[in-house]
mmCIF file of C-alpha atoms in Angstrom:
data_model
loop_
_atom_site.group_PDB
_atom_site.id
_atom_site.type_symbol
_atom_site.label_atom_id
_atom_site.label_comp_id
_atom_site.label_asym_id
_atom_site.label_seq_id
_atom_site.Cartn_x
_atom_site.Cartn_y
_atom_site.Cartn_z
ATOM 1 C CA UNK A 1 -18.748 -32.191 -1.354
ATOM 2 C CA UNK A 2 -16.865 -28.901 -1.817
ATOM 3 C CA UNK A 3 -18.570 -25.511 -1.760
ATOM 4 C CA UNK A 4 -17.659 -24.966 -5.414
ATOM 5 C CA UNK A 5 -19.357 -28.248 -6.323
ATOM 6 C CA UNK A 6 -22.444 -27.211 -4.320
ATOM 7 C CA UNK A 7 -22.634 -23.822 -6.008
ATOM 8 C CA UNK A 8 -22.219 -25.359 -9.454
ATOM 9 C CA UNK A 9 -24.967 -27.869 -8.711
ATOM 10 C CA UNK A 10 -27.275 -25.063 -7.589
ATOM 11 C CA UNK A 11 -26.634 -23.124 -10.758
ATOM 12 C CA UNK A 12 -27.321 -26.209 -12.858
ATOM 13 C CA UNK A 13 -30.549 -26.934 -10.974
ATOM 14 C CA UNK A 14 -31.824 -23.417 -11.574
ATOM 15 C CA UNK A 15 -30.912 -23.665 -15.236
ATOM 16 C CA UNK A 16 -32.907 -26.875 -15.360
ATOM 17 C CA UNK A 17 -35.920 -25.147 -13.827
ATOM 18 C CA UNK A 18 -35.643 -26.311 -10.227
ATOM 19 C CA UNK A 19 -35.089 -23.321 -7.948
ATOM 20 C CA UNK A 20 -36.842 -24.475 -4.811
ATOM 21 C CA UNK A 21 -33.640 -24.936 -2.812
ATOM 22 C CA UNK A 22 -32.101 -21.651 -3.897
ATOM 23 C CA UNK A 23 -32.566 -18.573 -1.729
ATOM 24 C CA UNK A 24 -33.652 -15.375 -3.417
ATOM 25 C CA UNK A 25 -31.334 -12.419 -3.285
ATOM 26 C CA UNK A 26 -32.156 -9.798 -0.640
ATOM 27 C CA UNK A 27 -34.225 -6.982 -2.096
ATOM 28 C CA UNK A 28 -36.604 -4.121 -1.413
ATOM 29 C CA UNK A 29 -39.538 -2.989 -3.514
ATOM 30 C CA UNK A 30 -39.236 0.323 -5.301
ATOM 31 C CA UNK A 31 -42.122 2.741 -5.892
ATOM 32 C CA UNK A 32 -42.700 1.772 -9.519
ATOM 33 C CA UNK A 33 -43.424 -1.946 -9.522
ATOM 34 C CA UNK A 34 -39.799 -3.022 -9.441
ATOM 35 C CA UNK A 35 -37.222 -4.322 -6.981
ATOM 36 C CA UNK A 36 -33.780 -3.184 -5.860
ATOM 37 C CA UNK A 37 -31.080 -5.690 -4.932
ATOM 38 C CA UNK A 38 -28.449 -4.145 -2.681
ATOM 39 C CA UNK A 39 -25.455 -6.433 -2.332
ATOM 40 C CA UNK A 40 -23.405 -5.660 0.763
ATOM 41 C CA UNK A 41 -21.652 -8.896 1.754
ATOM 42 C CA UNK A 42 -19.265 -11.063 -0.286
ATOM 43 C CA UNK A 43 -20.929 -13.979 -2.071
ATOM 44 C CA UNK A 44 -19.650 -16.909 -4.048
ATOM 45 C CA UNK A 45 -20.096 -15.959 -7.739
ATOM 46 C CA UNK A 46 -21.755 -19.277 -8.605
ATOM 47 C CA UNK A 47 -24.169 -18.967 -5.701
ATOM 48 C CA UNK A 48 -24.894 -15.382 -6.739
ATOM 49 C CA UNK A 49 -25.616 -16.527 -10.280
ATOM 50 C CA UNK A 50 -27.941 -19.279 -9.062
ATOM 51 C CA UNK A 51 -29.791 -16.978 -6.669
ATOM 52 C CA UNK A 52 -30.109 -14.296 -9.348
ATOM 53 C CA UNK A 53 -31.622 -16.768 -11.814
ATOM 54 C CA UNK A 54 -34.089 -17.988 -9.170
ATOM 55 C CA UNK A 55 -34.978 -14.435 -8.176
ATOM 56 C CA UNK A 56 -35.620 -13.318 -11.743
ATOM 57 C CA UNK A 57 -37.802 -16.362 -12.360
ATOM 58 C CA UNK A 58 -39.868 -15.671 -9.238
ATOM 59 C CA UNK A 59 -40.230 -11.943 -9.959
ATOM 60 C CA UNK A 60 -41.277 -12.622 -13.535
ATOM 61 C CA UNK A 61 -44.098 -14.804 -12.210
ATOM 62 C CA UNK A 62 -45.126 -12.016 -9.816
ATOM 63 C CA UNK A 63 -45.308 -9.403 -12.572
ATOM 64 C CA UNK A 64 -42.313 -7.424 -11.379
ATOM 65 C CA UNK A 65 -40.976 -5.173 -14.121
ATOM 66 C CA UNK A 66 -37.719 -3.399 -13.383
ATOM 67 C CA UNK A 67 -34.868 -4.992 -11.445
ATOM 68 C CA UNK A 68 -31.924 -3.004 -10.108
ATOM 69 C CA UNK A 69 -28.673 -4.365 -8.686
ATOM 70 C CA UNK A 70 -26.442 -2.066 -6.655
ATOM 71 C CA UNK A 71 -22.961 -3.556 -6.482
ATOM 72 C CA UNK A 72 -20.302 -1.942 -4.284
ATOM 73 C CA UNK A 73 -16.843 -1.776 -5.810
ATOM 74 C CA UNK A 74 -15.722 -4.509 -3.417
ATOM 75 C CA UNK A 75 -18.093 -6.934 -5.185
ATOM 76 C CA UNK A 76 -16.999 -6.107 -8.729
ATOM 77 C CA UNK A 77 -16.344 -9.831 -9.289
ATOM 78 C CA UNK A 78 -20.134 -10.339 -9.547
ATOM 79 C CA UNK A 79 -20.620 -7.958 -12.467
ATOM 80 C CA UNK A 80 -19.945 -10.603 -15.119
ATOM 81 C CA UNK A 81 -22.695 -12.886 -13.792
ATOM 82 C CA UNK A 82 -25.297 -10.122 -13.762
ATOM 83 C CA UNK A 83 -24.404 -9.084 -17.304
ATOM 84 C CA UNK A 84 -24.703 -12.691 -18.463
ATOM 85 C CA UNK A 85 -28.323 -12.641 -17.258
ATOM 86 C CA UNK A 86 -29.061 -9.585 -19.391
ATOM 87 C CA UNK A 87 -28.382 -6.719 -16.975
ATOM 88 C CA UNK A 88 -26.880 -3.539 -18.377
ATOM 89 C CA UNK A 89 -24.888 -0.731 -16.798
ATOM 90 C CA UNK A 90 -27.134 2.111 -15.690
ATOM 91 C CA UNK A 91 -24.728 4.375 -13.833
ATOM 92 C CA UNK A 92 -21.686 4.316 -11.615
ATOM 93 C CA UNK A 93 -20.485 6.388 -8.681
ATOM 94 C CA UNK A 94 -17.197 6.327 -6.780
ATOM 95 C CA UNK A 95 -18.230 3.415 -4.570
ATOM 96 C CA UNK A 96 -20.784 1.391 -6.561
ATOM 97 C CA UNK A 97 -22.149 0.291 -9.927
ATOM 98 C CA UNK A 98 -25.893 0.217 -10.618
ATOM 99 C CA UNK A 99 -27.143 -2.351 -13.124
ATOM 100 C CA UNK A 100 -30.665 -2.643 -14.521
ATOM 101 C CA UNK A 101 -32.879 -5.277 -16.126
ATOM 102 C CA UNK A 102 -36.406 -5.234 -17.564
ATOM 103 C CA UNK A 103 -38.422 -8.419 -17.077
ATOM 104 C CA UNK A 104 -41.456 -7.934 -19.407
ATOM 105 C CA UNK A 105 -41.053 -8.655 -23.114
ATOM 106 C CA UNK A 106 -41.657 -4.999 -23.903
ATOM 107 C CA UNK A 107 -39.569 -1.864 -24.374
ATOM 108 C CA UNK A 108 -38.337 -0.833 -20.967
ATOM 109 C CA UNK A 109 -39.511 2.392 -19.325
ATOM 110 C CA UNK A 110 -36.765 2.668 -16.719
ATOM 111 C CA UNK A 111 -35.500 6.230 -16.199
ATOM 112 C CA UNK A 112 -32.179 7.038 -17.814
ATOM 113 C CA UNK A 113 -29.159 8.073 -15.807
ATOM 114 C CA UNK A 114 -28.755 11.709 -14.761
ATOM 115 C CA UNK A 115 -28.374 13.753 -17.948
ATOM 116 C CA UNK A 116 -27.025 17.112 -16.781
ATOM 117 C CA UNK A 117 -24.154 18.626 -14.870
ATOM 118 C CA UNK A 118 -24.890 21.900 -13.057
ATOM 119 C CA UNK A 119 -22.461 24.808 -13.115
ATOM 120 C CA UNK A 120 -22.526 28.347 -11.737
ATOM 121 C CA UNK A 121 -20.954 31.634 -12.713
ATOM 122 C CA UNK A 122 -20.737 34.568 -10.291
ATOM 123 C CA UNK A 123 -21.157 38.266 -11.079
ATOM 124 C CA UNK A 124 -19.794 40.162 -8.066
ATOM 125 C CA UNK A 125 -19.391 43.957 -8.160
ATOM 126 C CA UNK A 126 -18.211 46.325 -5.431
ATOM 127 C CA UNK A 127 -19.162 49.964 -4.824
ATOM 128 C CA UNK A 128 -16.276 51.127 -7.034
ATOM 129 C CA UNK A 129 -17.879 49.381 -10.035
ATOM 130 C CA UNK A 130 -15.162 46.773 -10.042
ATOM 131 C CA UNK A 131 -16.052 43.160 -10.820
ATOM 132 C CA UNK A 132 -14.414 40.170 -9.210
ATOM 133 C CA UNK A 133 -12.289 38.480 -11.892
ATOM 134 C CA UNK A 134 -9.903 35.529 -12.012
ATOM 135 C CA UNK A 135 -7.346 33.907 -14.288
ATOM 136 C CA UNK A 136 -7.291 30.115 -14.265
ATOM 137 C CA UNK A 137 -4.254 27.845 -14.004
ATOM 138 C CA UNK A 138 -5.784 25.094 -16.143
ATOM 139 C CA UNK A 139 -8.277 24.629 -18.959
ATOM 140 C CA UNK A 140 -8.573 26.305 -22.336
ATOM 141 C CA UNK A 141 -7.773 29.776 -20.950
ATOM 142 C CA UNK A 142 -4.555 28.755 -19.229
ATOM 143 C CA UNK A 143 -1.691 31.131 -19.937
ATOM 144 C CA UNK A 144 -3.735 33.455 -22.164
ATOM 145 C CA UNK A 145 -3.987 36.309 -19.662
ATOM 146 C CA UNK A 146 -7.794 36.288 -19.880
ATOM 147 C CA UNK A 147 -9.793 37.595 -16.937
ATOM 148 C CA UNK A 148 -13.114 35.821 -16.362
ATOM 149 C CA UNK A 149 -15.869 35.574 -13.790
ATOM 150 C CA UNK A 150 -15.501 32.930 -11.038
ATOM 151 C CA UNK A 151 -17.179 29.713 -12.132
ATOM 152 C CA UNK A 152 -17.505 26.162 -10.885
ATOM 153 C CA UNK A 153 -19.579 23.016 -10.616
ATOM 154 C CA UNK A 154 -22.313 22.529 -8.018
ATOM 155 C CA UNK A 155 -21.542 19.559 -5.790
ATOM 156 C CA UNK A 156 -23.977 16.625 -5.363
ATOM 157 C CA UNK A 157 -26.760 17.622 -2.972
ATOM 158 C CA UNK A 158 -25.719 21.277 -3.008
ATOM 159 C CA UNK A 159 -28.145 24.097 -3.818
ATOM 160 C CA UNK A 160 -27.316 26.505 -6.631
ATOM 161 C CA UNK A 161 -27.221 29.548 -4.362
ATOM 162 C CA UNK A 162 -24.898 27.879 -1.867
ATOM 163 C CA UNK A 163 -22.699 26.500 -4.635
ATOM 164 C CA UNK A 164 -22.166 29.976 -6.090
ATOM 165 C CA UNK A 165 -21.188 31.400 -2.699
ATOM 166 C CA UNK A 166 -18.825 28.484 -2.055
ATOM 167 C CA UNK A 167 -17.108 28.744 -5.459
ATOM 168 C CA UNK A 168 -16.406 32.466 -4.999
ATOM 169 C CA UNK A 169 -15.026 31.843 -1.522
ATOM 170 C CA UNK A 170 -12.809 28.984 -2.688
ATOM 171 C CA UNK A 171 -11.387 30.779 -5.723
ATOM 172 C CA UNK A 172 -10.943 34.277 -4.287
ATOM 173 C CA UNK A 173 -11.436 34.185 -0.510
ATOM 174 C CA UNK A 174 -14.261 36.720 -0.853
ATOM 175 C CA UNK A 175 -17.339 36.257 1.342
ATOM 176 C CA UNK A 176 -20.583 36.967 -0.492
ATOM 177 C CA UNK A 177 -24.332 36.973 -0.104
ATOM 178 C CA UNK A 178 -26.407 35.338 -2.820
ATOM 179 C CA UNK A 179 -28.889 37.698 -4.476
ATOM 180 C CA UNK A 180 -30.444 36.119 -7.574
ATOM 181 C CA UNK A 181 -30.097 33.797 -10.521
ATOM 182 C CA UNK A 182 -29.951 36.218 -13.445
ATOM 183 C CA UNK A 183 -30.067 33.758 -16.349
ATOM 184 C CA UNK A 184 -29.053 30.240 -17.333
ATOM 185 C CA UNK A 185 -27.649 28.442 -20.346
ATOM 186 C CA UNK A 186 -28.202 24.860 -21.467
ATOM 187 C CA UNK A 187 -25.655 23.106 -23.673
ATOM 188 C CA UNK A 188 -25.134 19.500 -24.766
ATOM 189 C CA UNK A 189 -22.252 17.033 -25.194
ATOM 190 C CA UNK A 190 -20.268 19.091 -22.695
ATOM 191 C CA UNK A 191 -18.651 16.682 -20.228
ATOM 192 C CA UNK A 192 -18.464 12.942 -21.003
ATOM 193 C CA UNK A 193 -21.391 13.527 -23.385
ATOM 194 C CA UNK A 194 -23.553 14.945 -20.576
ATOM 195 C CA UNK A 195 -25.611 18.082 -21.021
ATOM 196 C CA UNK A 196 -24.762 21.157 -18.996
ATOM 197 C CA UNK A 197 -26.898 23.685 -17.118
ATOM 198 C CA UNK A 198 -24.960 26.857 -16.291
ATOM 199 C CA UNK A 199 -26.601 29.338 -13.894
ATOM 200 C CA UNK A 200 -25.476 32.965 -13.913
ATOM 201 C CA UNK A 201 -25.752 34.350 -10.377
ATOM 202 C CA UNK A 202 -25.282 37.791 -8.886
ATOM 203 C CA UNK A 203 -23.768 37.959 -5.417
ATOM 204 C CA UNK A 204 -23.223 40.857 -3.027
ATOM 205 C CA UNK A 205 -19.659 41.104 -1.637
ATOM 206 C CA UNK A 206 -19.337 41.023 2.154
ATOM 207 C CA UNK A 207 -15.546 41.225 2.213
ATOM 208 C CA UNK A 208 -13.005 42.710 -0.188
ATOM 209 C CA UNK A 209 -9.515 41.379 0.566
ATOM 210 C CA UNK A 210 -8.662 38.700 -1.996
ATOM 211 C CA UNK A 211 -6.909 35.436 -1.128
ATOM 212 C CA UNK A 212 -6.675 33.408 -4.319
ATOM 213 C CA UNK A 213 -6.898 29.617 -4.498
ATOM 214 C CA UNK A 214 -3.340 28.530 -5.300
ATOM 215 C CA UNK A 215 -4.281 25.140 -6.744
ATOM 216 C CA UNK A 216 -6.628 26.439 -9.475
ATOM 217 C CA UNK A 217 -6.345 30.226 -9.756
ATOM 218 C CA UNK A 218 -3.362 32.014 -11.320
ATOM 219 C CA UNK A 219 -4.536 35.492 -10.314
ATOM 220 C CA UNK A 220 -7.587 37.267 -8.900
ATOM 221 C CA UNK A 221 -8.472 40.948 -8.634
ATOM 222 C CA UNK A 222 -11.171 43.588 -8.430
ATOM 223 C CA UNK A 223 -11.226 44.863 -12.010
ATOM 224 C CA UNK A 224 -12.902 48.022 -13.365
ATOM 225 C CA UNK A 225 -15.927 46.808 -15.290
ATOM 226 C CA UNK A 226 -14.997 48.853 -18.364
ATOM 227 C CA UNK A 227 -11.557 47.238 -18.443
ATOM 228 C CA UNK A 228 -13.095 43.795 -18.056
ATOM 229 C CA UNK A 229 -15.561 44.462 -20.897
ATOM 230 C CA UNK A 230 -12.804 45.738 -23.205
ATOM 231 C CA UNK A 231 -10.982 42.397 -23.290
ATOM 232 C CA UNK A 232 -10.980 40.868 -26.819
ATOM 233 C CA UNK A 233 -12.066 37.575 -25.272
ATOM 234 C CA UNK A 234 -15.182 39.184 -23.797
ATOM 235 C CA UNK A 235 -16.004 40.868 -27.117
ATOM 236 C CA UNK A 236 -15.837 37.538 -28.955
ATOM 237 C CA UNK A 237 -17.457 35.293 -26.327
ATOM 238 C CA UNK A 238 -21.240 35.735 -26.403
ATOM 239 C CA UNK A 239 -21.819 33.962 -23.096
ATOM 240 C CA UNK A 240 -19.468 36.283 -21.194
ATOM 241 C CA UNK A 241 -20.945 39.318 -22.958
ATOM 242 C CA UNK A 242 -24.431 38.319 -21.839
ATOM 243 C CA UNK A 243 -23.280 37.635 -18.277
ATOM 244 C CA UNK A 244 -21.826 41.129 -18.169
ATOM 245 C CA UNK A 245 -24.960 42.610 -19.754
ATOM 246 C CA UNK A 246 -27.447 41.020 -17.359
ATOM 247 C CA UNK A 247 -25.203 41.767 -14.384
ATOM 248 C CA UNK A 248 -25.054 45.462 -15.243
ATOM 249 C CA UNK A 249 -28.767 45.473 -16.032
ATOM 250 C CA UNK A 250 -29.407 44.218 -12.508
ATOM 251 C CA UNK A 251 -27.072 46.793 -10.934
ATOM 252 C CA UNK A 252 -28.001 49.834 -13.038
ATOM 253 C CA UNK A 253 -31.488 49.198 -14.349
ATOM 254 C CA UNK A 254 -34.666 47.365 -13.454
ATOM 255 C CA UNK A 255 -33.696 43.822 -14.415
ATOM 256 C CA UNK A 256 -35.155 41.194 -12.094
ATOM 257 C CA UNK A 257 -33.753 37.706 -11.764
ATOM 258 C CA UNK A 258 -34.867 34.690 -9.767
ATOM 259 C CA UNK A 259 -34.476 34.607 -5.995
ATOM 260 C CA UNK A 260 -34.612 31.378 -3.931
ATOM 261 C CA UNK A 261 -37.760 30.663 -1.965
ATOM 262 C CA UNK A 262 -37.659 27.737 0.465
ATOM 263 C CA UNK A 263 -40.683 25.505 -0.092
ATOM 264 C CA UNK A 264 -42.093 22.303 1.404
ATOM 265 C CA UNK A 265 -42.970 19.155 -0.519
ATOM 266 C CA UNK A 266 -46.359 17.457 -0.351
ATOM 267 C CA UNK A 267 -44.679 14.049 -0.616
ATOM 268 C CA UNK A 268 -41.693 14.199 1.768
ATOM 269 C CA UNK A 269 -40.421 16.199 4.725
ATOM 270 C CA UNK A 270 -37.602 17.611 2.605
ATOM 271 C CA UNK A 271 -37.475 21.275 1.706
ATOM 272 C CA UNK A 272 -36.097 22.710 -1.514
ATOM 273 C CA UNK A 273 -35.471 26.046 -3.193
ATOM 274 C CA UNK A 274 -37.899 27.380 -5.797
ATOM 275 C CA UNK A 275 -36.323 30.165 -7.854
ATOM 276 C CA UNK A 276 -38.733 32.846 -8.984
ATOM 277 C CA UNK A 277 -39.092 36.517 -9.930
ATOM 278 C CA UNK A 278 -40.657 37.453 -6.616
ATOM 279 C CA UNK A 279 -40.660 41.196 -7.313
ATOM 280 C CA UNK A 280 -42.791 40.984 -10.450
ATOM 281 C CA UNK A 281 -45.002 38.330 -8.904
ATOM 282 C CA UNK A 282 -45.786 40.670 -6.023
ATOM 283 C CA UNK A 283 -46.494 43.466 -8.499
ATOM 284 C CA UNK A 284 -48.747 41.197 -10.529
ATOM 285 C CA UNK A 285 -50.629 40.149 -7.402
ATOM 286 C CA UNK A 286 -51.168 43.768 -6.417
ATOM 287 C CA UNK A 287 -52.394 44.770 -9.870
ATOM 288 C CA UNK A 288 -54.685 41.757 -10.203
ATOM 289 C CA UNK A 289 -56.438 42.667 -6.970
ATOM 290 C CA UNK A 290 -57.465 45.994 -8.489
ATOM 291 C CA UNK A 291 -58.015 44.831 -12.067
ATOM 292 C CA UNK A 292 -61.551 43.994 -13.078
ATOM 293 C CA UNK A 293 -62.184 40.406 -14.088
ATOM 294 C CA UNK A 294 -63.636 41.545 -17.414
ATOM 295 C CA UNK A 295 -60.444 43.265 -18.476
ATOM 296 C CA UNK A 296 -58.153 41.561 -20.923
ATOM 297 C CA UNK A 297 -55.036 40.073 -19.247
ATOM 298 C CA UNK A 298 -51.844 42.013 -19.938
ATOM 299 C CA UNK A 299 -50.034 39.114 -21.578
ATOM 300 C CA UNK A 300 -52.861 38.845 -24.139
ATOM 301 C CA UNK A 301 -52.828 42.471 -25.230
ATOM 302 C CA UNK A 302 -50.440 41.720 -28.087
ATOM 303 C CA UNK A 303 -52.337 38.652 -29.282
#
């Protein structure tokens, strides 16, 4: 009997309710009462279909809820058979597609795909009160002669502070030291219907000789801040106006942003950055140590 005949017979036996001779697909348990199937080796589509049916039947009996299938691009021929069983696309990356399925007869509670893209904008000023500015070769500002702050997208697994330093280096060749996150903006339906988080960062220049990125940047320069602010584009664009305002407030006044503090997790060995207004926190801690407990907290004085 041929292998195709065997695989068809297996599929028919599972459909008829007999799955004893069919091996379950390889899987691992997730942390939320579900399983993850990670396909790595080629598999006959009919055998895959039969094993998937048997696996779903077994997991339903065991009370498993969510089922995930991670298919590498090399196994794209199996997608049809998973979809026919009720799986839907959850997300895709360069090398794989993740499909999902909910076994209980209830509304699923599986987490949605990542909803936001993270961008950064860099306010960099030298001792001459010149800001680092660029003109882009592509995008909506191409060919308009508009000078803007260096901006970019944070890469997967990259921290905001490191992403800002990298983007400035790539676009202008300027080495910088991250100081603070000054503000952030959230917008929606920005890139393939994803939401966008844009973090405005202030960086301290460590070098001053510009080497522009030829592939993306038309021009780059240290520009007097007054000249930058006088551009019609800046006057009309509220986001750029606010970036300039908070940047100057940090340089000239007492504005405090959020600096990165490396913290440990109680659940893993990984460390992450917690961004906070450390200056005002320290001040608050000092004042609270001298303030009587019976006094009304400062934030309640206006209530």
